Every structure is written in C-alpha cells, then in structure tokens.
Tab-separated table of C-alpha atoms in Angstrom:
chain	number	residue	atom	x	y	z
A	1458	MET	CA	16.485	-27.529	-1.818
A	1459	GLY	CA	18.938	-26.127	0.587
A	1460	ALA	CA	20.162	-23.851	-2.099
A	1461	ALA	CA	16.655	-22.896	-2.983
A	1462	ASP	CA	15.625	-22.111	0.704
A	1463	ALA	CA	18.691	-20.096	1.261
A	1464	GLU	CA	17.930	-18.038	-1.937
A	1465	ILE	CA	14.265	-17.443	-0.763
A	1466	GLU	CA	15.738	-16.511	2.855
A	1467	GLU	CA	17.588	-13.954	1.378
A	1468	LEU	CA	15.121	-12.614	-0.831
A	1469	LEU	CA	12.978	-12.064	2.292
A	1470	ASP	CA	15.542	-10.512	4.261
A	1471	ARG	CA	16.309	-8.033	1.478
A	1472	LYS	CA	12.467	-7.257	1.136
A	1473	LYS	CA	11.752	-6.546	4.760
A	1474	PRO	CA	13.423	-3.322	5.078
A	1475	VAL	CA	11.919	-2.211	2.105
A	1476	LYS	CA	8.340	-0.973	2.997
A	1477	ASN	CA	6.564	2.142	2.064
A	1478	PRO	CA	5.699	4.086	4.958
A	1479	LEU	CA	2.996	6.100	3.090
A	1480	VAL	CA	1.057	2.831	2.560
A	1481	PRO	CA	-0.025	2.439	6.055
A	1482	VAL	CA	-0.840	6.139	6.485
A	1483	GLY	CA	-2.916	6.028	3.343
A	1484	ALA	CA	-5.039	2.845	5.110
A	1485	LEU	CA	-5.432	4.745	8.107
A	1486	ILE	CA	-6.837	7.948	6.187
A	1487	THR	CA	-9.117	5.706	4.047
A	1488	ALA	CA	-10.312	4.031	7.425
A	1489	GLY	CA	-10.947	7.536	9.098
A	1490	VAL	CA	-12.766	8.658	6.008
A	1491	LEU	CA	-14.901	5.762	6.049
A	1492	THR	CA	-15.651	5.878	9.714
A	1493	ALA	CA	-16.714	9.695	9.268
A	1494	GLY	CA	-18.964	8.936	6.435
A	1495	LEU	CA	-20.557	6.113	8.153
A	1496	ILE	CA	-21.231	8.178	11.236
A	1497	SER	CA	-22.807	10.915	8.921
A	1498	PHE	CA	-25.039	8.653	7.186
A	1499	ARG	CA	-26.147	7.353	10.840
A	1500	GLN	CA	-26.762	10.744	11.808
A	1501	GLY	CA	-28.943	11.751	8.800
A	1502	ASN	CA	-26.588	13.827	6.808
A	1503	SER	CA	-26.659	11.777	3.611
A	1504	GLN	CA	-24.999	14.907	1.558
A	1505	LEU	CA	-22.135	14.843	3.623
A	1506	GLY	CA	-21.782	10.900	3.636
A	1507	GLN	CA	-21.763	10.917	-0.077
A	1508	LYS	CA	-19.183	13.166	-0.423
A	1509	LEU	CA	-16.849	11.570	2.430
A	1510	MET	CA	-17.577	8.044	0.568
A	1511	ARG	CA	-16.072	9.826	-2.741
A	1512	ALA	CA	-13.369	10.817	-0.705
A	1513	ARG	CA	-12.718	7.498	0.582
A	1514	VAL	CA	-12.700	6.181	-2.988
A	1515	VAL	CA	-10.097	8.770	-3.959
A	1516	VAL	CA	-7.731	8.172	-0.841
A	1517	GLN	CA	-8.284	4.163	-1.230
A	1518	GLY	CA	-7.322	4.449	-4.962
A	1519	ALA	CA	-4.153	6.525	-4.062
A	1520	THR	CA	-3.182	4.229	-1.594
A	1521	VAL	CA	-3.452	1.261	-4.018
A	1522	ALA	CA	-1.401	3.313	-6.517
A	1523	LEU	CA	1.273	3.747	-3.654
A	1524	MET	CA	1.230	-0.009	-3.217
A	1525	VAL	CA	1.687	-0.722	-6.964
A	1526	GLY	CA	3.994	2.149	-7.642
A	1527	SER	CA	6.388	0.927	-4.755
A	1528	ALA	CA	6.172	-2.680	-6.018
A	1529	TYR	CA	7.090	-1.800	-9.310
A	1530	TYR	CA	9.974	0.626	-8.202
A	1531	TYR	CA	11.580	-1.999	-5.554
A	1532	GLY	CA	11.001	-4.684	-8.045
A	1533	GLU	CA	12.981	-3.164	-10.628
A	1534	HIS	CA	15.587	-1.922	-8.130
A	1535	PHE	CA	15.883	-5.530	-6.817
A	1536	ARG	CA	16.253	-6.786	-10.371
A	1537	SER	CA	18.985	-4.547	-11.339
A	1538	SER	CA	20.739	-4.905	-8.009
A	1539	LYS	CA	20.737	-8.808	-8.598
A	1540	ASN	CA	21.907	-8.306	-12.202
A	1541	GLU	CA	25.028	-6.235	-11.047
A	1542	ASN	CA	26.206	-9.264	-8.794
C-alpha cells in the first residue's frame, strides 16, 4: 500500500499547479449574468431577462468546454510525460 500511496501523492502534487485560470473567470461571468437576469425578471423586464438567460447558457457552455478541454489537454500531457520516464 505504501508504493500506491506514494504514487497517488505524486500525481496530486503534479496536478495541483495545473489549473486553468479561465474556468473560475467563466464561473464568475456565469454567476454575474445569472444575477443580472434574475434581477431583470424581478423588475418585470422579461424580454431582457430571457436574453440574459440565453447568454448565461452560452457562457456556462463555454466554461464547461474549457473544463473538458483543459482536462483532456493536461490528461494527454500527463500521460505523455509519464511515458517518457
């Protein structure tokens, strides 16, 4: 079990610095557009609220695409660096 634990620790240590800084930005933009949409619905401006909700879906989709793309990229990068060792 000691060798497996050491390998998991090494994997986690390598993965920690590899983060996509655009994902939190996308999440904040999504939350901002959602908040603006809810406020506009509450004020009775349903047309603007609908546009903001559609924009939220687009931004949320882009954020998920960034997450998947970075996971794929760094997963391939990690595999290729492991094969070199």
